Coordinates of C-alpha atoms in Angstrom, one line a residue:
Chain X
X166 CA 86.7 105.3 137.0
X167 CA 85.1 108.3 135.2
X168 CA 82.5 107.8 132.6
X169 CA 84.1 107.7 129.3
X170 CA 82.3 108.0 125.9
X171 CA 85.0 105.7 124.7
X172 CA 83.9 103.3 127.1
X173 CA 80.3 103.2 125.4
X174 CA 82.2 102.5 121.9
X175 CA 84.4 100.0 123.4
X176 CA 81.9 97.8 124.7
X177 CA 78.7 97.5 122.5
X178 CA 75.9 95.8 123.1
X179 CA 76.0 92.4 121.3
X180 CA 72.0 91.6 120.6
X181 CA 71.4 88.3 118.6
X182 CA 69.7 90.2 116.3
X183 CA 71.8 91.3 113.0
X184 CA 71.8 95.6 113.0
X185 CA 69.3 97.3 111.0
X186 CA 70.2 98.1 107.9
X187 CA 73.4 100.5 107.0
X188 CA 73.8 103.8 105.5
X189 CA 75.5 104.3 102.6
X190 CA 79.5 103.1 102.9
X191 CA 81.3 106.5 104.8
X192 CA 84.9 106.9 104.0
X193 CA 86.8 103.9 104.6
X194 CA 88.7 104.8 107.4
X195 CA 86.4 106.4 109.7
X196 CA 84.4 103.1 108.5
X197 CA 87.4 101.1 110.1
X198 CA 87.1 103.1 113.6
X199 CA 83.3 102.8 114.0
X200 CA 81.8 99.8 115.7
X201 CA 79.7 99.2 112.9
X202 CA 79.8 96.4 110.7
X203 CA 81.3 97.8 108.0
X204 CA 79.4 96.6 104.2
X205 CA 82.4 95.2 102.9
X206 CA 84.9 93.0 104.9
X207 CA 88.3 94.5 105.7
X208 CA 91.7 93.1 104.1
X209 CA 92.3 90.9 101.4
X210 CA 89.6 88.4 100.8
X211 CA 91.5 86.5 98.1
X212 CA 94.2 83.9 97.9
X213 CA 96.2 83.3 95.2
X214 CA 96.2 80.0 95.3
X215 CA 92.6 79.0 97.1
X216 CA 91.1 75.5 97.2
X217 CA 87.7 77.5 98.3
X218 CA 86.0 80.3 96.9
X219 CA 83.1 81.4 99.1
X220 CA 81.0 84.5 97.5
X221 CA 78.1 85.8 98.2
X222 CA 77.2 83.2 101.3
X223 CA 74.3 83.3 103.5
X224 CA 72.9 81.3 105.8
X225 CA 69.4 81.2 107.2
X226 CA 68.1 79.2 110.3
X227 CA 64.1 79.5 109.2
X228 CA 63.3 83.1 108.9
X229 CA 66.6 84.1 111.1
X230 CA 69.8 84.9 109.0
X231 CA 72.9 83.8 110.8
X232 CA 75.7 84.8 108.0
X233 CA 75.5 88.0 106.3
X234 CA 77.3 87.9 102.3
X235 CA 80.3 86.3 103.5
X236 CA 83.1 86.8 100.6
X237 CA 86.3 84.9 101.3
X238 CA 89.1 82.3 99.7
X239 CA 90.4 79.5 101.5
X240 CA 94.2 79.0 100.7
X241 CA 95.6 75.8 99.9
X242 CA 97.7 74.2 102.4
X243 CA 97.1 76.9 104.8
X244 CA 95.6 77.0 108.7
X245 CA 93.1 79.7 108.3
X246 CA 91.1 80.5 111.4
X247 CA 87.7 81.6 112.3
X248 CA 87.5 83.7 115.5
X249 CA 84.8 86.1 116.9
X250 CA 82.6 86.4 119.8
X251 CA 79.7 83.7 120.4
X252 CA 76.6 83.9 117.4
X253 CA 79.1 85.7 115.2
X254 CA 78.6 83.3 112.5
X255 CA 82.0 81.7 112.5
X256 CA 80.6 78.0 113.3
X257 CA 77.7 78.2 111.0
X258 CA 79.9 79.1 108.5
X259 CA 82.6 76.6 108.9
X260 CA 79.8 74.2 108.1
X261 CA 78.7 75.6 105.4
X262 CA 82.3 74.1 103.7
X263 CA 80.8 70.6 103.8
X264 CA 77.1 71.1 104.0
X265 CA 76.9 70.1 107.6
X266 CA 74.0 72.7 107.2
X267 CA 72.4 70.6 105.5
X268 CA 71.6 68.3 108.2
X269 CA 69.8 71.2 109.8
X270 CA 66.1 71.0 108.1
X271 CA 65.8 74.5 108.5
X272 CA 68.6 75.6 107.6
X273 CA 69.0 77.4 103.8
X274 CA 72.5 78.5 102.4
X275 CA 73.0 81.2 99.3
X276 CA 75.4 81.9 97.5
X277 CA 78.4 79.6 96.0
X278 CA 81.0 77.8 97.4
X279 CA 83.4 76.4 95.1
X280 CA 85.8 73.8 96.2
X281 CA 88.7 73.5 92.9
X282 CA 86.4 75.3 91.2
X283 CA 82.9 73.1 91.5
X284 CA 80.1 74.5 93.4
X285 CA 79.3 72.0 96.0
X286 CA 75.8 73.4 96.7
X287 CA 75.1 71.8 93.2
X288 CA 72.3 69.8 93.2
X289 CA 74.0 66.7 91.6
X290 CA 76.8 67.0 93.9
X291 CA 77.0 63.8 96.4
X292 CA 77.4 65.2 100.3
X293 CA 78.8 61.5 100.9
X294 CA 82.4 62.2 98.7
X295 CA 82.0 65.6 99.5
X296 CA 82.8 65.6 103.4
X297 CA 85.0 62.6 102.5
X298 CA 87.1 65.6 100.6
X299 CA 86.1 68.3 103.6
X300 CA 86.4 66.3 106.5
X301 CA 85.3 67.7 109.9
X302 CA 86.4 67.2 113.3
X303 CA 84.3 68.5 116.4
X304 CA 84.6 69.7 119.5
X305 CA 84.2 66.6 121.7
X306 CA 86.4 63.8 120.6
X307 CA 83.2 61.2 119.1
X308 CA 84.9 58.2 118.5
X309 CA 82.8 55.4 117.7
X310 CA 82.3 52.5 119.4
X311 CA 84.8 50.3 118.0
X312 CA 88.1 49.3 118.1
X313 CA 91.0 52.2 117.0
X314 CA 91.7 50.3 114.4
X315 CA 88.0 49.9 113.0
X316 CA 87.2 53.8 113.9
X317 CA 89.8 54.5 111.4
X318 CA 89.2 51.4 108.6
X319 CA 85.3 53.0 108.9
X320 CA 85.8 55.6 105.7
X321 CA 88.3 54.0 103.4
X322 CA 86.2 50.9 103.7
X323 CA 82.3 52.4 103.0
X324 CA 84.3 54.8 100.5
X325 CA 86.2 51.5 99.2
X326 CA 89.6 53.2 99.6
X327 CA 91.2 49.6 99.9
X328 CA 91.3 47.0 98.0
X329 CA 92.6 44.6 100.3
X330 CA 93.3 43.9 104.0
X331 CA 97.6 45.0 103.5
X332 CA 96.3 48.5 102.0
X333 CA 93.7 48.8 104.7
X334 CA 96.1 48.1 107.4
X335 CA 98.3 50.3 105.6
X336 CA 95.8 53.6 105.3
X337 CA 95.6 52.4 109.1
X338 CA 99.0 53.1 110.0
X339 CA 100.0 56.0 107.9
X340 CA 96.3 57.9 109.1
X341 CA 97.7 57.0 113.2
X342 CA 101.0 57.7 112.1
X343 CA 100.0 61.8 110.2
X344 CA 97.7 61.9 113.5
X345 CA 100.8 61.5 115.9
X346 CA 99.1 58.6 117.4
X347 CA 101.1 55.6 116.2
X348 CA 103.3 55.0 118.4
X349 CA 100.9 55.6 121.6
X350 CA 98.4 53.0 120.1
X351 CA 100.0 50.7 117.9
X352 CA 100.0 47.8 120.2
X353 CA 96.5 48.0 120.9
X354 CA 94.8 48.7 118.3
X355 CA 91.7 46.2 118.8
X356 CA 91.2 47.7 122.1
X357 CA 87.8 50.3 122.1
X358 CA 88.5 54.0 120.8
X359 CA 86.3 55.3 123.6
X360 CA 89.5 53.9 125.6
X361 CA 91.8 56.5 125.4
X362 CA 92.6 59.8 126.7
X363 CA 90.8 62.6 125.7
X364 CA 93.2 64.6 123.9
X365 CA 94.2 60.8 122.4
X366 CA 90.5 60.4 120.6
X367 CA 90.9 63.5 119.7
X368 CA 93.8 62.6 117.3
X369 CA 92.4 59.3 116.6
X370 CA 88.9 61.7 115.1
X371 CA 91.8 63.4 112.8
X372 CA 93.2 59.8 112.4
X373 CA 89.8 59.0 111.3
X374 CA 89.2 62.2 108.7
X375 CA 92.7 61.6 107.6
X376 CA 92.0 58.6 106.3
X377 CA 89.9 59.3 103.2
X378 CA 92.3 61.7 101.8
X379 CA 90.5 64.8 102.3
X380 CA 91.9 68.0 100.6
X381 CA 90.4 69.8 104.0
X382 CA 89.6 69.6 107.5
X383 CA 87.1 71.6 109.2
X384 CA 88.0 71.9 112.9
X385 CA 85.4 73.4 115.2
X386 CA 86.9 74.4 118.6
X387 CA 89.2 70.8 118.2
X388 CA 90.8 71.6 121.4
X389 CA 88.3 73.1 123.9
X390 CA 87.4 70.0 126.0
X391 CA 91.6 69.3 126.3
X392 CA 94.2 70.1 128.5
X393 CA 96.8 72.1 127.9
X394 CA 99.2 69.3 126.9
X395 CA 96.7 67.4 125.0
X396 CA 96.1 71.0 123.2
X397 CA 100.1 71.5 122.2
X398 CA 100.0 68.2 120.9
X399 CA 97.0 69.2 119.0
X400 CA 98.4 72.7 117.6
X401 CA 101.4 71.0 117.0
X402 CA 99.8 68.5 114.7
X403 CA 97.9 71.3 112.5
X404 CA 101.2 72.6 112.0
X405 CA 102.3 69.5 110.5
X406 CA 99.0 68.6 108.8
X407 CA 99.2 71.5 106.6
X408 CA 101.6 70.6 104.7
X409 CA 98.9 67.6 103.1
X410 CA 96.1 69.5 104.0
X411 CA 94.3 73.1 104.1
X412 CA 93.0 73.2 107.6
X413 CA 89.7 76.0 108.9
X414 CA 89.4 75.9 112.8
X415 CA 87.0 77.7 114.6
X416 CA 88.5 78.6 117.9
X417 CA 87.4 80.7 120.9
X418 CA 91.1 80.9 122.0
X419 CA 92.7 83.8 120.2
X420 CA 96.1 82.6 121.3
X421 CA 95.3 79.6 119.6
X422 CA 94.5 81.4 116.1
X423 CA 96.8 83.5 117.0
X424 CA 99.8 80.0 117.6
X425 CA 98.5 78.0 114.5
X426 CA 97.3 79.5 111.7
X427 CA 98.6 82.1 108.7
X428 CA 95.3 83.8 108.4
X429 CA 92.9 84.8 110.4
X430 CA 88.8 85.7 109.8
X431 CA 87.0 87.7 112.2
X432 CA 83.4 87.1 112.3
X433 CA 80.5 89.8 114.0
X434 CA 76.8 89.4 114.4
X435 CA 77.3 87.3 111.4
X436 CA 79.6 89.2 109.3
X437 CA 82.9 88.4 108.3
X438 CA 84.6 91.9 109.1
X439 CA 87.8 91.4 108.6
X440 CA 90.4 89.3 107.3
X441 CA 93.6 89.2 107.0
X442 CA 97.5 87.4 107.8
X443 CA 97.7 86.4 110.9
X444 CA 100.2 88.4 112.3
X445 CA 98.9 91.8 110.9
X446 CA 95.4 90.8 112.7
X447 CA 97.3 90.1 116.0
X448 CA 99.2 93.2 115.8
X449 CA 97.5 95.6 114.3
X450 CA 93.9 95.0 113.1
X451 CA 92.4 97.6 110.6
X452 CA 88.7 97.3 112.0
X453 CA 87.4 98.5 115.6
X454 CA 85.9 95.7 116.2
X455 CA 88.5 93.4 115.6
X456 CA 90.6 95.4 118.0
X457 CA 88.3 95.4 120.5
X458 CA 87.6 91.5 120.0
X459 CA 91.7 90.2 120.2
X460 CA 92.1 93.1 123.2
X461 CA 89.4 91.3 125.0
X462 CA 87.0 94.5 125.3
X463 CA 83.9 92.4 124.8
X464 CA 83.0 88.5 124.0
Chain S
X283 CA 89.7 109.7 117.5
X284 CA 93.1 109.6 120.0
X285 CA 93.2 112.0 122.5
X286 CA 94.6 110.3 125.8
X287 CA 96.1 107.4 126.5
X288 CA 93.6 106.1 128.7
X289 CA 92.0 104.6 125.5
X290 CA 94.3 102.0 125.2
X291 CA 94.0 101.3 128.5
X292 CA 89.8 101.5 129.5
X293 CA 87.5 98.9 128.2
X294 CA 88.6 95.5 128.6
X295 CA 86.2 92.8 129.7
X296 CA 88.5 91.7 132.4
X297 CA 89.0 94.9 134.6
X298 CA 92.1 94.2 136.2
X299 CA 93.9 94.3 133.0
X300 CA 92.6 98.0 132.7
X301 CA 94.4 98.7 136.2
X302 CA 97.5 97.4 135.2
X303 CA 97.7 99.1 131.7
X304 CA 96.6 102.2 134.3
X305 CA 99.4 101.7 136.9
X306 CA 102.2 101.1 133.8
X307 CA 100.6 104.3 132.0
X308 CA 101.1 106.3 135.5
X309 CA 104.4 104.8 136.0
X310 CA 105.7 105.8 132.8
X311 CA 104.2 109.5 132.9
X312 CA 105.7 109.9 136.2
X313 CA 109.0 108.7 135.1
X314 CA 108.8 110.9 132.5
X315 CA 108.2 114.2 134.7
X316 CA 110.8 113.2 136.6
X317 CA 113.3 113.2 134.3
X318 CA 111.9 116.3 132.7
X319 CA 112.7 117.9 136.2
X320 CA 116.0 116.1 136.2
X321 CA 117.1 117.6 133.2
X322 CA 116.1 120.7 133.6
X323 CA 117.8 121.3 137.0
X324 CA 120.9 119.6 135.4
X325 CA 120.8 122.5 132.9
X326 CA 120.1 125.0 135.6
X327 CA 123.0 123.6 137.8
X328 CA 125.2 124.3 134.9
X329 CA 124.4 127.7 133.9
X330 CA 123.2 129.2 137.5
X331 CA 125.6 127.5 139.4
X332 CA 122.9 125.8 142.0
X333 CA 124.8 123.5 143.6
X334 CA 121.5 122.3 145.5
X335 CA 119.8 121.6 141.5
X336 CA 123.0 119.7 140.8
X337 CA 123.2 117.7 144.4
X338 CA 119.6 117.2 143.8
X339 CA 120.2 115.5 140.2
X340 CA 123.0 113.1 141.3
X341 CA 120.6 112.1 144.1
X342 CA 117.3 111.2 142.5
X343 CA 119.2 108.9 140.0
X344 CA 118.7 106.5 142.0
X345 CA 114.9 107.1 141.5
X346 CA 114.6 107.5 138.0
X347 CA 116.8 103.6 137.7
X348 CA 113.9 102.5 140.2
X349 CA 111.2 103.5 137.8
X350 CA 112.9 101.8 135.0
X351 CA 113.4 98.8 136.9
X352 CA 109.8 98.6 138.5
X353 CA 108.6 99.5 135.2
X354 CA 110.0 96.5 133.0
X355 CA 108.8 94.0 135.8
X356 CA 105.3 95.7 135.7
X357 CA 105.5 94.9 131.9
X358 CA 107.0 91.3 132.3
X359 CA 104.4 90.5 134.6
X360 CA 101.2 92.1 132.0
X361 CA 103.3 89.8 129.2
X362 CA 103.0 86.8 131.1
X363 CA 99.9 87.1 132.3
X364 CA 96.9 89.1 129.9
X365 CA 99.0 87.8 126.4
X366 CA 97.7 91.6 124.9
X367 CA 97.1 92.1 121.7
X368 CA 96.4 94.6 119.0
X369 CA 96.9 98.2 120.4
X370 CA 97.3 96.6 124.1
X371 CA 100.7 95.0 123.0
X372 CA 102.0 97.9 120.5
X373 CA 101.3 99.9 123.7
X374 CA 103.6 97.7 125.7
X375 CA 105.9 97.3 123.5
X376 CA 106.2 100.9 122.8
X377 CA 106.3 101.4 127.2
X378 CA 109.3 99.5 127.7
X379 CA 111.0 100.8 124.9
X380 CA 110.3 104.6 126.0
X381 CA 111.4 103.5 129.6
X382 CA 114.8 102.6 128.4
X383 CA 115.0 105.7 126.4
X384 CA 113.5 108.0 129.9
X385 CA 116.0 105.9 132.0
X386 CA 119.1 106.9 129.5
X387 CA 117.8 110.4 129.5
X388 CA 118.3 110.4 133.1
X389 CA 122.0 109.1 133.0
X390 CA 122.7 112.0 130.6
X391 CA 121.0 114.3 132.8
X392 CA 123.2 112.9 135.8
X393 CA 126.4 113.5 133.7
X394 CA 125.4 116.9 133.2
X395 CA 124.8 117.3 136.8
X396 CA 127.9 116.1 137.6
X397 CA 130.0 118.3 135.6
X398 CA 128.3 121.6 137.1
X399 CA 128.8 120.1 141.0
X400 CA 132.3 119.8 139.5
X401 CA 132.8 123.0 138.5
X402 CA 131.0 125.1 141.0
X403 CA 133.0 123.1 143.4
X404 CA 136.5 123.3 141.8
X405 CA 135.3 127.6 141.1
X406 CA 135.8 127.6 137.2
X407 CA 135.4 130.1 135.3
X408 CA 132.3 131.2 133.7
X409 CA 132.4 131.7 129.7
X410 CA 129.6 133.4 128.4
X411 CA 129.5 131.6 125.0
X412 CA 129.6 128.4 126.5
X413 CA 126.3 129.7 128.9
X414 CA 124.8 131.0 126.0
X415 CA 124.8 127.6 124.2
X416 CA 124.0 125.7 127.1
X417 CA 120.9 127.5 127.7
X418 CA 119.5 127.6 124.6
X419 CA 120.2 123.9 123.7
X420 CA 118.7 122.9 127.4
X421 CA 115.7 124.8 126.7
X422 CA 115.6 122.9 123.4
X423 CA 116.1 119.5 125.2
X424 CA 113.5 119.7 127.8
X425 CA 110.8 121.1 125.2
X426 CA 111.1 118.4 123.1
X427 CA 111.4 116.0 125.7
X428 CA 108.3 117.3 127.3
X429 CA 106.4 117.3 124.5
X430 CA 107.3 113.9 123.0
X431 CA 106.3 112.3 126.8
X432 CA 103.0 114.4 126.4
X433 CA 102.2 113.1 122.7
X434 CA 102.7 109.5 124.4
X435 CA 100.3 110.1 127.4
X436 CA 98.2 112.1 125.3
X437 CA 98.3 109.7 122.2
X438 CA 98.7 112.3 119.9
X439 CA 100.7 111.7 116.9
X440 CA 100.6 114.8 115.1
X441 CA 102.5 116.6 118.0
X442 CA 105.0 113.4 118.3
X443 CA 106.3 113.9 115.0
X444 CA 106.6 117.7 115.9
X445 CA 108.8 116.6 118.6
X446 CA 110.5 114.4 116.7
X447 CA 111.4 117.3 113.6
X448 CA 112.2 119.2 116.5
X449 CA 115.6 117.1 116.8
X450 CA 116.8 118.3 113.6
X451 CA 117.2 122.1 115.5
X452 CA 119.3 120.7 118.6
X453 CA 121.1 118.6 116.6
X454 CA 122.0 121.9 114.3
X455 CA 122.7 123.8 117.3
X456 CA 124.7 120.9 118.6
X457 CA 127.2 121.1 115.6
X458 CA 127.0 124.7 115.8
X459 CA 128.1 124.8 119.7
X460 CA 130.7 122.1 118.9
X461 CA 132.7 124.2 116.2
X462 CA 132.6 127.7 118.4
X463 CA 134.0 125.6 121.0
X464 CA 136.6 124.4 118.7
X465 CA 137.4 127.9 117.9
X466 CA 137.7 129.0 121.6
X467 CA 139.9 125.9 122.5
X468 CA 142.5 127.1 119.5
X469 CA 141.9 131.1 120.2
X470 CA 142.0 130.8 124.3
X471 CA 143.6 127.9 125.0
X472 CA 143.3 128.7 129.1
X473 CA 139.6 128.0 128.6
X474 CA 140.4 124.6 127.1
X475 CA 139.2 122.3 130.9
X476 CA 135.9 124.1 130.8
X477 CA 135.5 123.7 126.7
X478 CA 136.0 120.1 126.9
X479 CA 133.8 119.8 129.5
X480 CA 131.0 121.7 127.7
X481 CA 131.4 119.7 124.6
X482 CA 130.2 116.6 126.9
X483 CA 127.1 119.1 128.4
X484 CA 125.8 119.5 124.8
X485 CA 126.6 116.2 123.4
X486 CA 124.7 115.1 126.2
X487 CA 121.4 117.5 125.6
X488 CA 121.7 116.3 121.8
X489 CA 121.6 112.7 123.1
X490 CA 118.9 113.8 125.0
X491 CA 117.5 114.7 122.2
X492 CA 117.2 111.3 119.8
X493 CA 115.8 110.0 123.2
X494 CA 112.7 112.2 123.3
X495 CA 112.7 111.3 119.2
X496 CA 112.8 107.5 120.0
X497 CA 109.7 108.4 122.2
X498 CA 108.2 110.6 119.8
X499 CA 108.4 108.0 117.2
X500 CA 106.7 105.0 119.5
X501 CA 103.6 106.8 119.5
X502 CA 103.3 106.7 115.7
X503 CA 103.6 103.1 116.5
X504 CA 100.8 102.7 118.7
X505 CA 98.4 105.2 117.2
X506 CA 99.1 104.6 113.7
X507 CA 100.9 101.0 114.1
X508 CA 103.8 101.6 111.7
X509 CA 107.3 101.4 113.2
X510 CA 108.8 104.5 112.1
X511 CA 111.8 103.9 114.2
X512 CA 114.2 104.4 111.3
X513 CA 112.5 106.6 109.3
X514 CA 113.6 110.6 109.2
X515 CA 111.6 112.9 111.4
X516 CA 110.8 115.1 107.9
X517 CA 109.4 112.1 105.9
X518 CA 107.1 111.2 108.3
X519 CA 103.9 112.3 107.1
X520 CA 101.3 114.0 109.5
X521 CA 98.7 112.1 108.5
X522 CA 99.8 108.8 107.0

């Protein structure tokens, strides 16, 4: 193949370092074809009905920034997802929703994030309600070491959900039930968590964050150590979960973002560049970059 | 930024999706000459009498179906397989549409060439008029035609929708053609065989025609990613 400048375009170096400082913003479109990170994100980074409002966020790891200003809503009852190439940001910034960060001692986040309107990096705010109401579930399936029935009795009972055993049992059932694990597990349900299938503690972790009655779930790459069954079953339970829930997933599958969610957020060397419906990012992305990410040109 | 096709198809980080995007490019471009050449030995068959142009036509059909038929399981397989995205799949998309549209060019080329084996065969007459049409609406065809298959490999919207006003002349000269014809059917009736005959040549170079526009208007699609498909040739906007 002959050498190409467009190849050079196509396929930019990705350093961990953020790029040095930008000129002032060129005209909008040509903006949209460079493989810059443009100063603004592309599309629209409002909701009109959000349960988030992010503005202004940045995230440093000690003297290293890792997000760059990231401006976005989160809509209710939605699936947004989070894609981009590894480093982008897109993790760090998922956990940013329910101060995972903050478990990180070095770790410092800017900005606001509202959730219904209240800043949760508010001093008085409590992290223990807080990631009650923004669950998270991870890549590996972590069960604890107890029964299926105890993994998911663990929040409602240290966040005193229940007042009884009958309600317990109850949150019990319906959690299993929303996680489409019920019927697989209901006649074991003393028997260890760590049991199961993979794909199967998978659901019981979303049993588990269901549980407290979150208003959201962070999801970071849920489905990456499953097969592909155990991943439809997964995709197909978002789908359903939205309708209770507002759901961010970080994914590296673009398919994936592509299958579940109704917006999509691409992240780059820690910016968010664009954002925007999910079938308008698939089909026809405004930015370079985001064109050359979902083409597979680099990542 | 778009000047050749091969943008759309360099780059990606798994190579062998570049060499298929290559191979289904190639195959469409060389479809596309072909058919070029198939109509404009169709229109030469016609108006110069070449049996051997018309012969050839009829023949090579049989390639031009090939192309479409390799073509749409070239694209089946880069569905299934590489999922594109973005430009990738507007490009695809776009592909197998433009194939339909070469391949259907090519029957209407083949009709054509059929009527001139016919009459140079059979010895008919020569009208003038009818020549006269013929020509100029072939030469129409085939420009338009080429130059909507060049926009595509060359990803060049601006001349696209050039192509694709173009139409608006054949289809002028179309109605034109068809109402002298009319006139010689009432004012000669002898002539009224090769009339009828002619009024299938041109309608077939106007079909011809909103072929090369359907192509024209795909690479809008991919460049600019707005489906134009039912949109007027003069409202599309150059740069919009």
């Amino acid at each position: 193949m002959e050498a190409n400048p467009m190849t050079q375009d196509i396929r930019p170096e990705i350093t961990p370092e953020p790029p040095a400082p930008r000129e002032a913003a060129s005209a909008a479109m040509s903006e949209a074809r460079s493989a810059e990170v443009p100063d603004t994100t592309f599309g629209v980074i409002e909701h009109p009905d959000p349960i988030i409002n992010c503005r202004d966020v940045n995230v440093f790891y000690g003297d290293k920034q890792a997000v760059f200003d990231v401006n976005l809503d989160i809509g209710r009852h939605q699936v947004i997802s989070m894609i981009g190439p590894s480093g982008c940001g897109k993790s760090t910034f998922l956990r940013c929703l329910n101060r995972m960060n903050d478990t990180i001692d070095i770790a410092r986040v800017t900005g606001t994030i509202e959730l219904d309107g209240q800043n949760i990096y508010d001093p008085k705010i409590d992290v223990v309600p807080l990631r009650a109401r923004v669950g998270m579930v991870f890549q590996k399936p972590n069960p604890f070491p107890k029964s299926i029935y105890d993994n998911v009795a663990y929040g409602p009972r240290i966040h005193g959900l229940a007042k009884d055993k009958v309600e317990l049992d109850e949150i019990v059932r319906t959690s299993l039930e929303r996680a489409g694990l019920l019927g697989e597990v209901k006649d074991r349900l003393d028997q260890p968590g760590t049991g199961l299938s993979g794909g199967q503690q998978q659901r019981l972790c979303i049993a588990r964050a269901i549980a407290v009655s979150p208003d959201v779930i962070l999801m970071d790459e849920p489905c990456s150590a499953l097969d592909p069954i155990a991943t439809a079953k997964i995709e197909d339970l978002i789908d359903e979960l939205r309708e209770n829930y507002t759901i961010c997933i970080v994914t590296h599958s673009m398919q994936q973002a592509a299958r579940v969610s109704q917006r999509t957020a691409y992240f780059h060397l820690g910016y968010l560049v664009e954002v925007g419906e999910t079938d308008k990012i698939f089909t026809n992305p405004t930015h370079k970059l985001t064109e050359d990410y979902i083409t597979g040109r680099f990542g | 930024m778009s000047d050749h096709m091969t943008q759309y198809t360099e780059g990606h980080t798994v190579r062998a999706f570049d060499a298929e995007l290559e191979q289904l490019r190639t195959l469409v471009l060389q479809m596309g000459g072909l058919v070029i050449d198939q109509l404009q030995r169709a229109v030469n068959a016609i108006r110069k009498r070449d049996i051997g142009s018309a012969k050839l036509v009829v023949e090579r059909e049989a390639t031009v179906n090939q192309y479409d038929i390799d073509g749409e399981e070239l694209i089946f397989n880069l569905l299934a397989k590489r999922q594109p995205m973005g430009a990738d799949l507007r490009m695809i998309i776009s592909y197998i549409r433009a194939i339909t549209d070469l391949e259907r060019c090519g029957d209407e080329a083949k009709k054509i060439a059929k009527i001139a084996r016919r009459h140079i065969e059979d010895g008919a007459e020569i009208d003038a008029d009818f020549d006269e049409s013929t020509e100029s609406m072939g030469e129409l065809a085939v420009e338009i035609l080429r130059t909507a298959v060049e926009a595509l490999d060359n990803a060049d919207a601006e001349n696209a929708i050039q192509a694709a006003k173009e139409d608006a002349r054949l289809d002028a000269e179309y109605k034109r053609s068809v109402r002298s014809i009319h006139d010689a059917m009432i004012s000669q009736p002898a002539l009224v065989d090769v009339a009828a005959d002619h009024v299938v040549v041109i309608k077939a170079l106007e079909r011809i025609g909103d072929h090369a526009k359907n192509i024209a208007k795909y690479v809008v699609f991919i460049v600019q990613g707005k489906d134009v498909r039912h949109v007027k040739a003069k409202a599309l906007d150059r740069d919009a």
